[in-house]
CSV table of C-alpha atoms in Angstrom, one decimal:
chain,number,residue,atom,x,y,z
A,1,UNK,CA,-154.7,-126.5,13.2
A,2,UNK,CA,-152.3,-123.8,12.0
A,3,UNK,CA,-152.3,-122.8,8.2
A,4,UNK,CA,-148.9,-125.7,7.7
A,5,UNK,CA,-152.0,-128.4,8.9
A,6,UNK,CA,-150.1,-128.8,12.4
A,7,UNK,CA,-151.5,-129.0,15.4
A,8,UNK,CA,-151.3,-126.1,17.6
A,9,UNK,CA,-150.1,-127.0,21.3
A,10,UNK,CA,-151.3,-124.9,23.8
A,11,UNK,CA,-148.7,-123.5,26.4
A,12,UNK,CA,-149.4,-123.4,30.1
A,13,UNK,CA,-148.2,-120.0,31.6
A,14,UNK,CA,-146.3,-120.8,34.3
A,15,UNK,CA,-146.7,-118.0,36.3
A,16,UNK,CA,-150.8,-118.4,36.5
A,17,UNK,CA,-149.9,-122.0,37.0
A,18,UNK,CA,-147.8,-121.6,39.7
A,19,UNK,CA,-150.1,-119.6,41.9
A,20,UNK,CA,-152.8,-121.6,41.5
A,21,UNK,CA,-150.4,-124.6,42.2
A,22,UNK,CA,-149.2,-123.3,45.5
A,23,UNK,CA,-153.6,-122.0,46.7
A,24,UNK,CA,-154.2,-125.6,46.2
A,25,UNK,CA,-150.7,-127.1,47.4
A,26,UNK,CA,-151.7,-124.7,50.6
A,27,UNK,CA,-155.2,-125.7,50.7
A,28,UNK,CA,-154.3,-129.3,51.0
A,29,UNK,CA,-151.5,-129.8,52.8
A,30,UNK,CA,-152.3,-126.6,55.1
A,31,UNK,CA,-155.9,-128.6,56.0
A,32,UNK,CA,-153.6,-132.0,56.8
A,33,UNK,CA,-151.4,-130.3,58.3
A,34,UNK,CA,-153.9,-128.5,61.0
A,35,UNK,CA,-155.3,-131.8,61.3
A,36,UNK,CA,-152.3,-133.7,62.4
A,37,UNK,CA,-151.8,-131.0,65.1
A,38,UNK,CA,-155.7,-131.4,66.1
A,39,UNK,CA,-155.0,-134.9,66.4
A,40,UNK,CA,-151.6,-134.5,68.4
A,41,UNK,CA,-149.4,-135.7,65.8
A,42,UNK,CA,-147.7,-132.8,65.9
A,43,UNK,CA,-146.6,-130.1,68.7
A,44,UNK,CA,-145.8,-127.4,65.6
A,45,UNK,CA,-149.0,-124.9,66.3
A,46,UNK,CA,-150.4,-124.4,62.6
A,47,UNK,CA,-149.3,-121.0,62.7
A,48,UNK,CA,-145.9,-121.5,63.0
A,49,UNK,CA,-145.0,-119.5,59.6
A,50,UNK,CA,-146.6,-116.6,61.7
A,51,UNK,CA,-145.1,-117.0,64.4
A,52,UNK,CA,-142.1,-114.1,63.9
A,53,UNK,CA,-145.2,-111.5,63.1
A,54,UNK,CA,-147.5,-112.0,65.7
A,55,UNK,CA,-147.7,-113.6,69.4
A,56,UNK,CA,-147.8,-117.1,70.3
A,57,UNK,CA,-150.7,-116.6,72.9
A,58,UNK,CA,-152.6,-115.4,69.9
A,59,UNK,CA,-151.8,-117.9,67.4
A,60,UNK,CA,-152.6,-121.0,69.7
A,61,UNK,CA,-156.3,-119.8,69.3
A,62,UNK,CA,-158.6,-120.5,66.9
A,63,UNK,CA,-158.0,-117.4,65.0
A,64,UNK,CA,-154.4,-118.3,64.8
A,65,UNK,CA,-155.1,-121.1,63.4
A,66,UNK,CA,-156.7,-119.2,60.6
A,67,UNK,CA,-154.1,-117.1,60.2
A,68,UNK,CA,-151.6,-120.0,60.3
A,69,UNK,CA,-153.9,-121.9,57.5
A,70,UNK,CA,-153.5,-118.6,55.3
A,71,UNK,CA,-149.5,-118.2,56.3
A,72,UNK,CA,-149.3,-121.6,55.0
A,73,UNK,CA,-151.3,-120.9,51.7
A,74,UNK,CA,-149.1,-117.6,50.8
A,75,UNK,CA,-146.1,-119.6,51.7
A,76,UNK,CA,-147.1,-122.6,49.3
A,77,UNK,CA,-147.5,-120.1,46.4
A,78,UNK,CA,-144.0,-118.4,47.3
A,79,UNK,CA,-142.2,-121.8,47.2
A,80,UNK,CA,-144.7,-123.0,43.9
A,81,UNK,CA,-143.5,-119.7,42.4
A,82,UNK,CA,-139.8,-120.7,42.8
A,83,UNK,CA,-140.0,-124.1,41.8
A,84,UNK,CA,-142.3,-123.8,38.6
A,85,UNK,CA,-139.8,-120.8,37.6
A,86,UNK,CA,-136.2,-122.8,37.9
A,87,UNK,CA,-137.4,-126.2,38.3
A,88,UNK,CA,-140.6,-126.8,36.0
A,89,UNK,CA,-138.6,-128.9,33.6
A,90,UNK,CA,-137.5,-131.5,36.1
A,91,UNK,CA,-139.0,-134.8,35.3
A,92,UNK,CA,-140.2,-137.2,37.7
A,93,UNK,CA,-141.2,-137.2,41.5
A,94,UNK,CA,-137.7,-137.2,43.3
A,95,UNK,CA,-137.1,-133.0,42.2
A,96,UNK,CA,-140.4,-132.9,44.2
A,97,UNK,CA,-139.8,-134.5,47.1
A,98,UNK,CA,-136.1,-133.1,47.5
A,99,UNK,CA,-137.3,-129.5,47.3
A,100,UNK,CA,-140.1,-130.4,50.2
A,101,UNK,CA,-136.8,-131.8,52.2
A,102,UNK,CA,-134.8,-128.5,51.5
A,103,UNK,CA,-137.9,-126.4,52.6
A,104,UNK,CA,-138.4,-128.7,55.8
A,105,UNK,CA,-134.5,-128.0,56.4
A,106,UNK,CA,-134.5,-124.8,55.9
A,107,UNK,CA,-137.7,-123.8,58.0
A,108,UNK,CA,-136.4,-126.2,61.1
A,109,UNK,CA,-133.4,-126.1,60.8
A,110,UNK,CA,-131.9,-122.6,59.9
A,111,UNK,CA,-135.6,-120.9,61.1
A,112,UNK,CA,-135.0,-122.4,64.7
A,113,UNK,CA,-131.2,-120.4,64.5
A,114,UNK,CA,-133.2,-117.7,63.7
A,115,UNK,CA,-135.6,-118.1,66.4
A,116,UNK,CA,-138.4,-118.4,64.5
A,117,UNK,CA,-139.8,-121.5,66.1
A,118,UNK,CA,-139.0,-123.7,69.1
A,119,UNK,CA,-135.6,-125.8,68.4
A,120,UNK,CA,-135.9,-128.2,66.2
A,121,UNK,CA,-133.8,-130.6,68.8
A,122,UNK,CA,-136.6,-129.6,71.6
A,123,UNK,CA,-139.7,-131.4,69.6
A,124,UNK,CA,-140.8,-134.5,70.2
A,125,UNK,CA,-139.8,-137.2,67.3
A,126,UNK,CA,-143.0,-137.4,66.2
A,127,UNK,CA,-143.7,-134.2,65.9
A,128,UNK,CA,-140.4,-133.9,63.7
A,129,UNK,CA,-140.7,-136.9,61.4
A,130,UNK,CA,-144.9,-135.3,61.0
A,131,UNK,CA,-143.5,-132.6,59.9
A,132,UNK,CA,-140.7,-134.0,57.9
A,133,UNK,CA,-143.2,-136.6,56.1
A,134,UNK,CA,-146.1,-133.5,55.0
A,135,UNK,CA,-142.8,-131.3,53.7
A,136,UNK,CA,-141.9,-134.1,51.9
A,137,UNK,CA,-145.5,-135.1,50.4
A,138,UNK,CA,-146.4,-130.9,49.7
A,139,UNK,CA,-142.7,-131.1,47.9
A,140,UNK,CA,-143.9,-134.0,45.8
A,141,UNK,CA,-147.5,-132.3,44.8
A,142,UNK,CA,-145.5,-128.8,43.9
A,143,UNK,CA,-142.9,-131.2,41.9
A,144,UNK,CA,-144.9,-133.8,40.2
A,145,UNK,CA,-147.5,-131.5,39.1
A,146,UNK,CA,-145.4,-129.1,37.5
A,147,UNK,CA,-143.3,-132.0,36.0
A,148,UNK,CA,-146.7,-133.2,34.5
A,149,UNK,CA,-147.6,-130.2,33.4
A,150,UNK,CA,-144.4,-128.7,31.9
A,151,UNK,CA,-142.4,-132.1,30.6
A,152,UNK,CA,-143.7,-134.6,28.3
A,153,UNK,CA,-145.0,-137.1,31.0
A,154,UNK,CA,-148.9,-137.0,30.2
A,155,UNK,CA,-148.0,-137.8,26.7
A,156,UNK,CA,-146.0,-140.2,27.5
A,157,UNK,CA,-148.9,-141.7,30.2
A,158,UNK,CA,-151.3,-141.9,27.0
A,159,UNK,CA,-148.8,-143.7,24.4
A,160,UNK,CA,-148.6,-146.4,27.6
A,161,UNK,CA,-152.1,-146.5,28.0
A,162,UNK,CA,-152.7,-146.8,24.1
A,163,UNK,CA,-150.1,-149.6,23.7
């Protein structure tokens, strides 16, 4: 309590936040995502972000994998990094899940007219709509949790819970 007899509210800094966001957003999607490709859900190697950097033959091993794993954990603190610095204030889980769909876009899409990965059009469906459907869901964790953390929707969880 402050000297006026107010509570004091502590304020999250959002850059902190957002890195440690995007390790776990990277950890946990990264891991499903490296398991959907184990399990053939997917034809995207888990290395994919790597891809421009270093060889294919390379990252189709084991040790590309790792690699791809870590590519995927820098790259979910970049894009936690943007979105908890413009979008933090969003409320709700549809800013989420659109930003996952603009990331998926934007890596399969334009990155294929880049050539950073195989076409987009050349993948199996399944392997698109995997891929699709985990953009989508790491989207949603990077959204929602910032929207929890920097709106009013836990306070609002506990007035519902208390009524």
């Amino acid at each position: 309590m402050n000297k006026a007899g107010k509570r004091e509210t502590e304020h999250t800094n959002p850059f902190f936040f957002a890195i440690e966001l995007g390790i776990f957003a990277g950890l946990i999607w990264g891991g499903i995502r490296w398991l959907m490709y184990t399990l053939h859900f997917t034809k995207v190697i888990p290395g994919f972000l790597a891809e421009p950097f270093f060889k294919h033959e390379f990252l189709i091993k084991p040790a590309g994998h790792l690699l791809g794993y870590l590519f995927y954990i820098a790259f979910s603190v970049i894009a936690s990094l943007i979105y908890v610095l413009i979008f933090r204030k969003l409320k709700g889980p549809w800013p989420g899940m659109i930003y996952g769909m603009l990331w998926w876009a934007g890596i399969f899409i334009a990155g294929s007219w880049m050539f950073l990965l195989q076409p987009m059009f050349k993948l199996p469906w399944n392997s698109v709509v995997s891929e699709f459907c985990i953009s989508l869901l790491w989207g949603l964790f990077i959204g929602y949790t910032a929207a929890i953390e920097f709106t009013d929707e836990r306070k609002r969880e506990q007035r519902t819970k208390l009524a």
